[in-house]
Short mmCIF file of C-alpha atoms and ligand atoms in Angstrom, two decimals:
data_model
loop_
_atom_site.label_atom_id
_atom_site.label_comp_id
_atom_site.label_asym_id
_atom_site.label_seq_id
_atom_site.Cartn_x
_atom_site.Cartn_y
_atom_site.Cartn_z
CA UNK A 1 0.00 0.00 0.00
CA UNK A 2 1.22 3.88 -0.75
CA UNK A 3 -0.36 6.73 0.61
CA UNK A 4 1.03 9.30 -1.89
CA UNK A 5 -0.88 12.05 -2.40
CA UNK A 6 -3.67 10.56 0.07
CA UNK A 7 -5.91 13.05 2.24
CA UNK A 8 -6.63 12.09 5.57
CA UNK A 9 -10.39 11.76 4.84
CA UNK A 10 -9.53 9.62 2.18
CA UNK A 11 -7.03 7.40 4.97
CA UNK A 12 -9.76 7.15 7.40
CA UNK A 13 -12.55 5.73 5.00
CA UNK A 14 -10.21 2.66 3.75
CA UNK A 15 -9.69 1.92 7.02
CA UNK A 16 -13.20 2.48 8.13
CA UNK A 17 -14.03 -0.02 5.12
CA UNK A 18 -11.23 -2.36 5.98
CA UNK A 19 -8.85 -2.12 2.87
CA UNK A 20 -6.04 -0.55 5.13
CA UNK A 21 -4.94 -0.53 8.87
CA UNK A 22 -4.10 2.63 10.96
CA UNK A 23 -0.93 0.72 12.15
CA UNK A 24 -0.01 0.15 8.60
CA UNK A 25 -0.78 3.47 7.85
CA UNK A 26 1.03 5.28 10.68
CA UNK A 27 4.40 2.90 10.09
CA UNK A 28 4.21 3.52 6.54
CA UNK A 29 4.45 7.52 7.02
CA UNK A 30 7.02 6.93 9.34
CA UNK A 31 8.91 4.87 7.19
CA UNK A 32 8.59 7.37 4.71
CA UNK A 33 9.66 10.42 6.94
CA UNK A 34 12.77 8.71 8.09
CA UNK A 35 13.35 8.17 4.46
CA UNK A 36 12.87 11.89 3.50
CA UNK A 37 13.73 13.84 6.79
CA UNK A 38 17.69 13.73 5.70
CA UNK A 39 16.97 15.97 2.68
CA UNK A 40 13.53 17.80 3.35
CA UNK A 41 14.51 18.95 7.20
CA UNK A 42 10.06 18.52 8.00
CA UNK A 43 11.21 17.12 11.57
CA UNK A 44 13.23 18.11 14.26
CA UNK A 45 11.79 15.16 16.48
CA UNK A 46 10.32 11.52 15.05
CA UNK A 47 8.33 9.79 16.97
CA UNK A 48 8.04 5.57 16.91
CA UNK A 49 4.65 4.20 15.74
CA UNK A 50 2.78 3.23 19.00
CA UNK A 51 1.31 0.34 17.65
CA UNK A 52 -1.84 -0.71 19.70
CA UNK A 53 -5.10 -0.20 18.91
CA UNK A 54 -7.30 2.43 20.30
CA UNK A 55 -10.75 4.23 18.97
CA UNK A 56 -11.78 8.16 18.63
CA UNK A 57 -12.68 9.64 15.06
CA UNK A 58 -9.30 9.14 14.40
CA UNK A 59 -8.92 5.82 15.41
CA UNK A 60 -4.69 6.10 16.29
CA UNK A 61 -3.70 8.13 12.99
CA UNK A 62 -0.54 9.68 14.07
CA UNK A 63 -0.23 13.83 12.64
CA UNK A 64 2.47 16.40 12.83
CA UNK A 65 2.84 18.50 15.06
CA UNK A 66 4.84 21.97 14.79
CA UNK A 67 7.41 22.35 17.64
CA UNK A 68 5.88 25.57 19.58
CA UNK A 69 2.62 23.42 20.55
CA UNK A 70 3.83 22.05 23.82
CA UNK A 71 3.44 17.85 23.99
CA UNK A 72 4.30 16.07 27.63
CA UNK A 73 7.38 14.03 27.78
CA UNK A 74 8.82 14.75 24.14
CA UNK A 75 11.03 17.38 23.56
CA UNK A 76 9.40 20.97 22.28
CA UNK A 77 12.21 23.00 20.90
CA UNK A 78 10.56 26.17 19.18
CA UNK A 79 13.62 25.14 17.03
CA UNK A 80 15.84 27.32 18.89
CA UNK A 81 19.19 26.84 21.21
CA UNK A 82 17.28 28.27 23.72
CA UNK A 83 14.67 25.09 24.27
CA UNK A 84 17.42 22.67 22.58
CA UNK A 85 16.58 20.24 25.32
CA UNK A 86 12.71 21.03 26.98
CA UNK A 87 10.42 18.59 27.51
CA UNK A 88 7.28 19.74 28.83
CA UNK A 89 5.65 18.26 31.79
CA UNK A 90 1.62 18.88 30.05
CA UNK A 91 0.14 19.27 26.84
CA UNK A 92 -1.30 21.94 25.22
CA UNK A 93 -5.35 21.96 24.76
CA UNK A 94 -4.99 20.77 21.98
CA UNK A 95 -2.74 18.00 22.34
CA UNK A 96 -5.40 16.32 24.76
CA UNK A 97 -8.00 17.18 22.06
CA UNK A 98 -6.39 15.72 19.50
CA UNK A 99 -5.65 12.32 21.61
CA UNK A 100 -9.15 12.73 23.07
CA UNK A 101 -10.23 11.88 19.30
CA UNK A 102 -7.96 8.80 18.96
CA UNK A 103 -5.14 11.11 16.97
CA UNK A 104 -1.62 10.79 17.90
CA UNK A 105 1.42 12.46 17.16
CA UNK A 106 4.30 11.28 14.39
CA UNK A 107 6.30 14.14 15.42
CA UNK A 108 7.65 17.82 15.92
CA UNK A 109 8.25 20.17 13.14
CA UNK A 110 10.62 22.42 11.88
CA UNK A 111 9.97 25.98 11.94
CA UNK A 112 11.67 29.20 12.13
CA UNK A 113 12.98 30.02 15.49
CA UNK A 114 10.12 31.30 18.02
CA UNK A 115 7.62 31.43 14.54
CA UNK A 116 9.86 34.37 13.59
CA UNK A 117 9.99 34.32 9.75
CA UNK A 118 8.60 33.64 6.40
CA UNK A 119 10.28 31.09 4.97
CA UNK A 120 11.33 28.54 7.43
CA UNK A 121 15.27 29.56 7.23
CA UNK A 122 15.46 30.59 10.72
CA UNK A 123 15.50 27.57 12.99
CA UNK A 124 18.25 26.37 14.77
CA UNK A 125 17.82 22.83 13.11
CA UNK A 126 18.87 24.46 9.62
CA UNK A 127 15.90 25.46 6.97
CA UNK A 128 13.29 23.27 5.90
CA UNK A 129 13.16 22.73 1.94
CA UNK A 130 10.09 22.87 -0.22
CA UNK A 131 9.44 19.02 -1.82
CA UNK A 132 8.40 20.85 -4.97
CA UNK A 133 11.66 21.34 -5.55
CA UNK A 134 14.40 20.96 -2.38
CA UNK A 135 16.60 24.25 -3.87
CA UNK A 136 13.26 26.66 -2.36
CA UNK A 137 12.17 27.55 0.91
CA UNK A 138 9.23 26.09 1.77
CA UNK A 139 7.84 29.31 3.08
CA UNK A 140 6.84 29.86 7.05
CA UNK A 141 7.25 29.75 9.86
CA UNK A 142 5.03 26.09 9.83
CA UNK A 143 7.89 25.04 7.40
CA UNK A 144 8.04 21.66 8.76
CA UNK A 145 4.50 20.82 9.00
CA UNK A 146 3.87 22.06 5.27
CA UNK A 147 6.58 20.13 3.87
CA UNK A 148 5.54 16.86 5.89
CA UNK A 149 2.19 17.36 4.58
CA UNK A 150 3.01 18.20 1.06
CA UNK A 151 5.85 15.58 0.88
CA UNK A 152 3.48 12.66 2.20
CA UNK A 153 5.33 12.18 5.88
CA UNK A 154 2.29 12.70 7.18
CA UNK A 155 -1.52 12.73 6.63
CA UNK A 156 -1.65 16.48 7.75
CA UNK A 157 -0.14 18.66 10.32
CA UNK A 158 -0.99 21.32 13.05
CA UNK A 159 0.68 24.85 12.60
CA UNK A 160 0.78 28.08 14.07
CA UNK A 161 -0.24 31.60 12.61
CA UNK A 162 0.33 34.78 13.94
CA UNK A 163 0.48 36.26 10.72
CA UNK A 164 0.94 33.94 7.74
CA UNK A 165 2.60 31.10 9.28
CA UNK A 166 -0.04 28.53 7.73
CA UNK A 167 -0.64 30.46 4.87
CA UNK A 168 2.74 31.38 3.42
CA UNK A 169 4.12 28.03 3.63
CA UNK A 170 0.68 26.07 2.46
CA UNK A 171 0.93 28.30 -0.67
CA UNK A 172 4.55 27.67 -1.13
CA UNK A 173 4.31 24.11 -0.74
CA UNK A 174 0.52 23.50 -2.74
CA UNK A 175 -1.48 22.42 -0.15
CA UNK A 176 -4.18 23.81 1.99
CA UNK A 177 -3.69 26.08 5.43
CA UNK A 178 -6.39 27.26 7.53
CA UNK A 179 -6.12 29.70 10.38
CA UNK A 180 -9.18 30.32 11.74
CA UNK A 181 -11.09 32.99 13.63
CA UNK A 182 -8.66 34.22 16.80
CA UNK A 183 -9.23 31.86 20.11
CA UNK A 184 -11.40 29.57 17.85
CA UNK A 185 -9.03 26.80 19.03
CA UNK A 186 -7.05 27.62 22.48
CA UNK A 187 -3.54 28.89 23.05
CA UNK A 188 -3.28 27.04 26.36
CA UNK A 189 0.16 25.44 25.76
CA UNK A 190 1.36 26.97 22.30
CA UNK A 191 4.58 28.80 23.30
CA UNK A 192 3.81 32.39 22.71
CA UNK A 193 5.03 35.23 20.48
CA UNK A 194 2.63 37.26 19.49
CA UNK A 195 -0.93 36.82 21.54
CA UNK A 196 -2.81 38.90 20.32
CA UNK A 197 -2.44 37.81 16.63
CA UNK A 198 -1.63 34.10 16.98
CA UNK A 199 -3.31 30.78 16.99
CA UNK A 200 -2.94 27.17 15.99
CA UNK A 201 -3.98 26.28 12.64
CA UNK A 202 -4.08 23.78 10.13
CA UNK A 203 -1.89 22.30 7.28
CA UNK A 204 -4.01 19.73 4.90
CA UNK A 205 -4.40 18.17 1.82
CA UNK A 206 -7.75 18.95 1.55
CA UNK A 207 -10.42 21.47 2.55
CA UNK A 208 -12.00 18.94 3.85
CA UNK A 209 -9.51 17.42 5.99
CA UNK A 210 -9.12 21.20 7.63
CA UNK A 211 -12.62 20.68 8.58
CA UNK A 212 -12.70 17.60 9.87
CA UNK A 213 -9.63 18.30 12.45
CA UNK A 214 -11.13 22.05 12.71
CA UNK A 215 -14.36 20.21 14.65
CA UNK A 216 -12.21 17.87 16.78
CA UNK A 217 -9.64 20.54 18.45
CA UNK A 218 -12.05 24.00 18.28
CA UNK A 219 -13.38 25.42 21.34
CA UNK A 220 -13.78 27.43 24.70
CA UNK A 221 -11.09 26.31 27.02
CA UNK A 222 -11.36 27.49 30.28
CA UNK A 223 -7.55 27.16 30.70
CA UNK A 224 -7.39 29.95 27.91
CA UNK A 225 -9.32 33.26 28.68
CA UNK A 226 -9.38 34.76 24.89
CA UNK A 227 -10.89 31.37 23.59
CA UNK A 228 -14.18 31.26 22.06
CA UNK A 229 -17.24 29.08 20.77
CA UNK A 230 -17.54 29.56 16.98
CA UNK A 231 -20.38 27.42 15.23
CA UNK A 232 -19.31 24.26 14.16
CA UNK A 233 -22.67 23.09 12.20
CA UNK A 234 -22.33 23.82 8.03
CA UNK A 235 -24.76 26.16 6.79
CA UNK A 236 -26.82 26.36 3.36
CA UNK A 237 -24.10 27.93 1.26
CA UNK A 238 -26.11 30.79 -1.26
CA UNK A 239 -25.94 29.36 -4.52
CA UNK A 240 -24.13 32.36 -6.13
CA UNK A 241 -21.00 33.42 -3.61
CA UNK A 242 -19.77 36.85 -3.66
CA UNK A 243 -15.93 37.40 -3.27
CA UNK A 244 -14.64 41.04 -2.65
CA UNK A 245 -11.16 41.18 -4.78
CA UNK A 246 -9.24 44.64 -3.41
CA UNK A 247 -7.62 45.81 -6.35
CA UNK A 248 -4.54 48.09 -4.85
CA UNK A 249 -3.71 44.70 -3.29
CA UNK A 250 -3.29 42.88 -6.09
CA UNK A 251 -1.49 45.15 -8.15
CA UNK A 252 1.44 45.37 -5.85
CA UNK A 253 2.09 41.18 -6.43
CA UNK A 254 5.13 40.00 -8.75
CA UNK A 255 3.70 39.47 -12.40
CA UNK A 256 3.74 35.72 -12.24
CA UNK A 257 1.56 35.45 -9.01
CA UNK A 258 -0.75 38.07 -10.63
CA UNK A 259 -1.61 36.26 -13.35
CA UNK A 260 -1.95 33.13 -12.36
CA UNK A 261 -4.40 34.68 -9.38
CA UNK A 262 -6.08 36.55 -12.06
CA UNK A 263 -7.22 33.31 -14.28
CA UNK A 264 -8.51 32.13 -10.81
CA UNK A 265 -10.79 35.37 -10.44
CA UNK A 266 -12.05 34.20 -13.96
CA UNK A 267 -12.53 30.81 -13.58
CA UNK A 268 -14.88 31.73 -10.23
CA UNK A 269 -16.56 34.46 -12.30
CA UNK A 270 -17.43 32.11 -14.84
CA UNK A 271 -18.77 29.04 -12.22
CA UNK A 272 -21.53 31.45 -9.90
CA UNK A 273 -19.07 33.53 -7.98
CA UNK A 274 -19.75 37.34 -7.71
CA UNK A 275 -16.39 39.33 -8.00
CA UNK A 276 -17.06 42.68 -6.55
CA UNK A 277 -13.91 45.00 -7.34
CA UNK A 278 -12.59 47.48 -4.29
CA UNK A 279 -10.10 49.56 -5.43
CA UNK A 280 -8.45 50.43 -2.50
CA UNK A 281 -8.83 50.76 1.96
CA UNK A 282 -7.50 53.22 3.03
CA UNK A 283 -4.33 53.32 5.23
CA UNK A 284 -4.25 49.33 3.83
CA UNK A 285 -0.37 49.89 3.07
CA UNK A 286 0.37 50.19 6.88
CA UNK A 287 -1.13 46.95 8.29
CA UNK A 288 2.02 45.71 7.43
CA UNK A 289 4.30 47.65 9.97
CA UNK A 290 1.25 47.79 12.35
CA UNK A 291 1.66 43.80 12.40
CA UNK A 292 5.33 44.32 13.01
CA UNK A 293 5.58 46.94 15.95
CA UNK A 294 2.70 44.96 17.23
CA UNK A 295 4.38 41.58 17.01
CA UNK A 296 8.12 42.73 17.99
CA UNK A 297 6.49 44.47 21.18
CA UNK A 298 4.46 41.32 22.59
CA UNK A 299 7.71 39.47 21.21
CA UNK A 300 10.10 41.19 23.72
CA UNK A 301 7.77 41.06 26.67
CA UNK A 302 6.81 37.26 26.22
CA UNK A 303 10.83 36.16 25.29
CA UNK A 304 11.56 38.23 28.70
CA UNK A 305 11.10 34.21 30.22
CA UNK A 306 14.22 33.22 28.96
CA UNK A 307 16.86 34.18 31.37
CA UNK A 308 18.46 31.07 32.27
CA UNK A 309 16.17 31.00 35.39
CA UNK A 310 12.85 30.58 34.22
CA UNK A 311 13.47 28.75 30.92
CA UNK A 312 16.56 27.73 29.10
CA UNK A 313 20.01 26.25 29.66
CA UNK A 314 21.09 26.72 33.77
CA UNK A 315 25.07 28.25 32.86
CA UNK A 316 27.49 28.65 35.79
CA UNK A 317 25.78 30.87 38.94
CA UNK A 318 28.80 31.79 40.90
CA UNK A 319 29.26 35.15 38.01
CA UNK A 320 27.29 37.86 38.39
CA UNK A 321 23.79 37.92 37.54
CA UNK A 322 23.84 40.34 34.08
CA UNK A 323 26.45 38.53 32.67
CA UNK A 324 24.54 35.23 33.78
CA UNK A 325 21.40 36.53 32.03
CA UNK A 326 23.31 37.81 28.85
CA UNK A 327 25.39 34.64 28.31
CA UNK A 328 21.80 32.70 28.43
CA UNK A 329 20.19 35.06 25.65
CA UNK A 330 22.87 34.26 23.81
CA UNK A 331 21.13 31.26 22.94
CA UNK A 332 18.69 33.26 20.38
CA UNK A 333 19.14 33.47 16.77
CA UNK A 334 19.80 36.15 15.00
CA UNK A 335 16.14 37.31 14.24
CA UNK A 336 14.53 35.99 17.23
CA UNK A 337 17.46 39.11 18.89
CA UNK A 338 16.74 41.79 16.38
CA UNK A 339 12.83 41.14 17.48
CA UNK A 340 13.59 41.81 21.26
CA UNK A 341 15.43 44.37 20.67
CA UNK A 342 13.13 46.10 18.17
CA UNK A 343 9.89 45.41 20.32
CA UNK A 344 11.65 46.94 23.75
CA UNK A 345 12.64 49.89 21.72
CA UNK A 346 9.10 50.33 20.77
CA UNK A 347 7.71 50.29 23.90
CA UNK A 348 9.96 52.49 25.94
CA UNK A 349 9.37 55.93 27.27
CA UNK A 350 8.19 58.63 24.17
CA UNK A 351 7.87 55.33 21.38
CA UNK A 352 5.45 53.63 22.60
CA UNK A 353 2.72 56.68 22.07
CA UNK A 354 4.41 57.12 18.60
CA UNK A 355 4.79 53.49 17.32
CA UNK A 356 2.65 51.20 19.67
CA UNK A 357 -0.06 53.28 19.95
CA UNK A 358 -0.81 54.17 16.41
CA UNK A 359 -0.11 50.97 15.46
CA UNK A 360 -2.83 49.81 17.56
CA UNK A 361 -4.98 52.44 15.59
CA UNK A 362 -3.88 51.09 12.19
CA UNK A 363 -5.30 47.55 13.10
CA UNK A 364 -8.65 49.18 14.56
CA UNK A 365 -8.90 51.29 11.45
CA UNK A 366 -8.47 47.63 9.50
CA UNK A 367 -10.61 45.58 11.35
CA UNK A 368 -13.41 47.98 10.53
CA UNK A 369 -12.95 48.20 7.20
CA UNK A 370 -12.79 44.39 6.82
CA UNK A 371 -16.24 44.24 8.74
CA UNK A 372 -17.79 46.45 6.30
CA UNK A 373 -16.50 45.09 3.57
CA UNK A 374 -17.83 41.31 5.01
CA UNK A 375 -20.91 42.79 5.68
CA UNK A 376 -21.52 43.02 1.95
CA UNK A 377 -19.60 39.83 0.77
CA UNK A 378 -19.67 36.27 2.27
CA UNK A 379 -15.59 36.49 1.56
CA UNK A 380 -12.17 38.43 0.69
CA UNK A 381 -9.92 36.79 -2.02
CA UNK A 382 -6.63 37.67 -2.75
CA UNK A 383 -3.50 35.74 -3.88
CA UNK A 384 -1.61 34.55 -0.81
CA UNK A 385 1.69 35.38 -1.18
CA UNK A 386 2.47 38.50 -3.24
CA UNK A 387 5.85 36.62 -4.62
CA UNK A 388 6.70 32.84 -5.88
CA UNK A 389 8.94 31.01 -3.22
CA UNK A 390 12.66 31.52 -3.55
CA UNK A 391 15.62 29.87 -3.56
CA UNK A 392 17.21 28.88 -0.12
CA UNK A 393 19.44 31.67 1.12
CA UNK A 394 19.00 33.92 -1.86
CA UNK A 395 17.28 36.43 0.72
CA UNK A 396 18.61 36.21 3.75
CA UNK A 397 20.77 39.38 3.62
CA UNK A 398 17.97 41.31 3.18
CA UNK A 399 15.28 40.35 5.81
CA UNK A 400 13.22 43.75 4.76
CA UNK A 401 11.90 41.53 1.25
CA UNK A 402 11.11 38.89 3.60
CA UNK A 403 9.21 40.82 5.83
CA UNK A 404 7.44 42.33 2.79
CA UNK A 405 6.42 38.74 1.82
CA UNK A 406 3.61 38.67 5.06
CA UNK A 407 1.91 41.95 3.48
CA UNK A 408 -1.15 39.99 2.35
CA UNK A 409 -1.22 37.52 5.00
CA UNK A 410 -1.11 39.63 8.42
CA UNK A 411 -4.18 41.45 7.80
CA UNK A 412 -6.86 38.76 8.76
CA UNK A 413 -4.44 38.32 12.09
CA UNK A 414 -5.07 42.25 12.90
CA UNK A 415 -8.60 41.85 12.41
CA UNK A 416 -9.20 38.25 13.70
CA UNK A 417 -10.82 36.62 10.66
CA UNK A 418 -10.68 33.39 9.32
CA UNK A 419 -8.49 32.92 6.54
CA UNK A 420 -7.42 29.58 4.72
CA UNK A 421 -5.08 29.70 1.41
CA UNK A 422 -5.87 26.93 -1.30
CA UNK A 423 -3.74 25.65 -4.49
CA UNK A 424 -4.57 27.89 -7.40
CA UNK A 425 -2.00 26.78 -9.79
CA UNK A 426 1.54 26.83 -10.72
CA UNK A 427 4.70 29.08 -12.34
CA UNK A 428 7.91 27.13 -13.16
CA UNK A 429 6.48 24.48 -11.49
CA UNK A 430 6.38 26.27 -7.94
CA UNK A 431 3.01 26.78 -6.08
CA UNK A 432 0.94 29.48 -6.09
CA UNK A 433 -1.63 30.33 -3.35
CA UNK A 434 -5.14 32.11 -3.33
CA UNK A 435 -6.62 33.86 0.40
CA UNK A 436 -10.28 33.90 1.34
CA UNK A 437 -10.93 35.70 4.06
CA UNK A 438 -14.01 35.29 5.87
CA UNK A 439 -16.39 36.46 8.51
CA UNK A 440 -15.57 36.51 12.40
CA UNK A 441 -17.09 33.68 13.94
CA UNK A 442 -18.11 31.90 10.33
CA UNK A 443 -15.27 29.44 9.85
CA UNK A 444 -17.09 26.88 8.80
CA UNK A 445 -18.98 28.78 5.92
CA UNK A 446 -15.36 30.27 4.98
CA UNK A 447 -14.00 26.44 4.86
CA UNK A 448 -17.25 25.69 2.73
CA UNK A 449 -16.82 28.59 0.27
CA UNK A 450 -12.83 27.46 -0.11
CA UNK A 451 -13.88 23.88 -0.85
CA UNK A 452 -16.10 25.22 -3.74
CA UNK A 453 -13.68 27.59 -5.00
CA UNK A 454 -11.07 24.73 -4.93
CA UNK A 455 -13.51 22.66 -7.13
CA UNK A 456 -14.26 25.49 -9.74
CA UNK A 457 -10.32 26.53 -9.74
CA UNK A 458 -9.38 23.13 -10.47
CA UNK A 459 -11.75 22.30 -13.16
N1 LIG B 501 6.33 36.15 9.07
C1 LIG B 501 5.60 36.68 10.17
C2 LIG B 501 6.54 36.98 11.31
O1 LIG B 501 7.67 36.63 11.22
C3 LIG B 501 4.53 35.73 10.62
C4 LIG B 501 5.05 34.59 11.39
C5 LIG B 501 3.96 33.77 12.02
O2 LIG B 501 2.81 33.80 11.58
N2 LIG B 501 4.30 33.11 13.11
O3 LIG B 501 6.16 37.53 12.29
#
């Protein structure tokens, strides 16, 4: 038996119907990662099939799981130095979630260090490459879990997105990522970043598959105070769907992206979907460094932790105490450093009224224009990522284009939407990625609208 190319829908009804077992299914993605790990980088940690039997929806199916979600007794790195050897003592909400439904894990992802980056270059482990085609980045920070799922080490993957972290790397690697509406599924556990933008999310082969594992981990959690109820029942979908397409947006993508995003726009137009053109929002062009002061200031004050006390590697305590706690930072990348340093500028004495607070504006200003536009439209589309992937190191002297890269995907994070990016085709054989965005709450209609655009893209 070979799962290439399988869903996880598709996995669970043979072996609902007998033609496959979960323990052959499980050792044959493991097989299959140890294989590939050596030259794709998906896993910092693999985990030996546990091979009894137990029940749940998922009925044992071991999933990946990216390396900030904290798991008891296996080691959660973050892929830094910092966590090089933590092992948690609980899991996250939706750890127990997942094994309350009979999942499992196959094991920790890759990622860039503390979900700080784009493409999945940052991580301590060395970068994660696309299997598309192993010279590109697979995009980020889930690198790991997109290239396990797209590569077929496992049947799909949980990430993280704070502000394109599912997205970027689903579009780079062809496959589907969903983040949904903020505290839809609980933070309890995930090692933070960026709170107020963040959440876990998932990395699929299918729409589908998103929403089956959507309904197994979402929910209130009392152990996470931001964490809501969304509906989880699917509603009557109206038979024409309108999709609000905001044109300034689009124009600023690379030529190849445009195009093949623009074909997509026709293909819906011509199979019952509504375009409805907006040329521009304004203030739209400064979500983007909004997102960052925002990010970089909750950034420095949650990485505060790591001090060599708290968290990370216990150094010699006989020296004095600053150089204790500056040999222990040590331990952070590069970008992870240039983040704290950023976010504590931002927020001291005179900046913090002239960066933190109007940045805070910026994403107020956004979120209300996204309502109104929502209000009129049962989704946003755009193209995912505004550039194709690129080739491994190529950017990393200049960490500005990267940081450019998230200018499409951070605004459902300001606002708190639902977002999900789907395969809408291919230049020089590298992925490209279209973005619904949908209403706050509605996840499941914005999962049901992707799975018909999916259908009328591919046709
Ligand atoms: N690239 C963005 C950043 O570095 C988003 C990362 C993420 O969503 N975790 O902040």
């Amino acid at each position: 038996m070979n799962f290439n190319g399988y869903d996880l829908t598709s996995i669970l009804d043979m072996v609902k119907s007998g033609s496959t077992d979960i323990i052959d299914v499980n050792e044959w993605f493991y097989r299959k990662s140890m294989e590939l790990n050596g030259k794709i980088n998906a896993y910092i940690t693999l985990i030996e099939p546990d091979r009894s039997k137990i029940g749940g929806k998922l009925g044992g199916l071991a999933i990946a799981v990216k390396d900030n979600i904290s798991t008891m007794g296996i080691r959660t790195t973050c892929a830094s130095k910092m966590l090089e050897s933590y092992i948690p003592v609980y899991d996250a909400t939706v750890i127990q979630k997942l094994k309350q439904n009979g999942g499992r894990i196959i094991g920790k992802t890759n990622m860039d260090e503390f979900a700080m980056g784009s493409s999945g270059e940052n991580s301590a482990f060395g970068p994660t490459r696309n299997p598309k085609n192993i010279e590109y980045v697979t995009g980020g920070s889930s690198s790991g879990s997109a290239a396990a799922v797209a590569g077929d080490m496992a049947p799909a993957a949980l990430g993280t997105d704070t502000g394109g972290s599912v997205r970027a790397p689903a579009s780079f690697t062809g496959i589907i990522g969903f983040k949904p509406t903020y505290g839809a599924i609980s933070r309890y556990g995930l090692i933070a970043y960026a709170n107020s933008l963040e959440g876990v999310g998932l990395l699929t082969k299918s729409v589908m598959d998103a929403k089956l594992m959507f309904r197994l981990i979402a929910g209130k959690d009392r152990l996470d105070c931001t964490s809501v109820n969304v509906a989880l029942n699917d509603k009557q979908l109206r038979k024409k769907i309108s999709l609000a397409v905001i044109k300034s947006l689009v124009k600023g993508v690379a030529s190849e992206v445009r195009q093949v995003f623009e074909s997509s726009v026709s293909r819906l137009e011509q199979n019952n979907f509504i375009i409805n053109e907006i040329t521009d929002i304004k203030g739209i062009k400064q979500a983007l460094n909004a997102y960052y002061v925002i990010a970089c200031a909750e950034a420095s004050t949650n990485l505060s932790r790591y001090d060599g006390i708290r968290y990370g590697p216990k150094g010699d305590v006989s020296i004095d105490w600053k150089t204790y706690i500056a040999n222990s930072r040590s331990q952070f990348g590069k970008e992870v450093k240039a983040r704290i340093i950023m976010g504590t500028y931002l927020l001291s004495k005179g900046y913090y009224e002239t960066y933190y607070l109007r940045a805070l504006q910026v994403r107020k200003n956004l979120t209300y224009a996204f309502e109104s536009i929502l209000k009129d439209n049962d989704a946003i589309y755009l193209p995912t990522m505004p550039v194709l992937p690129w080739k491994i190191g190529d950017k990393l002297n200049d960490p500005m284009s990267i940081y450019l890269s998230d200018a499409l995907t951070v605004m459902p994070n300001l606002a708190g939407l639902p977002a999900i990016s789907i395969p809408i085709g291919e230049k020089y054989g590298l992925p490209v990625g279209g973005q619904l965005i949908g209403k706050y709450m509605d996840d499941i209609s914005l999962l049901s609208i992707a799975q018909r655009a999916g259908e009328v893209i591919k046709k």
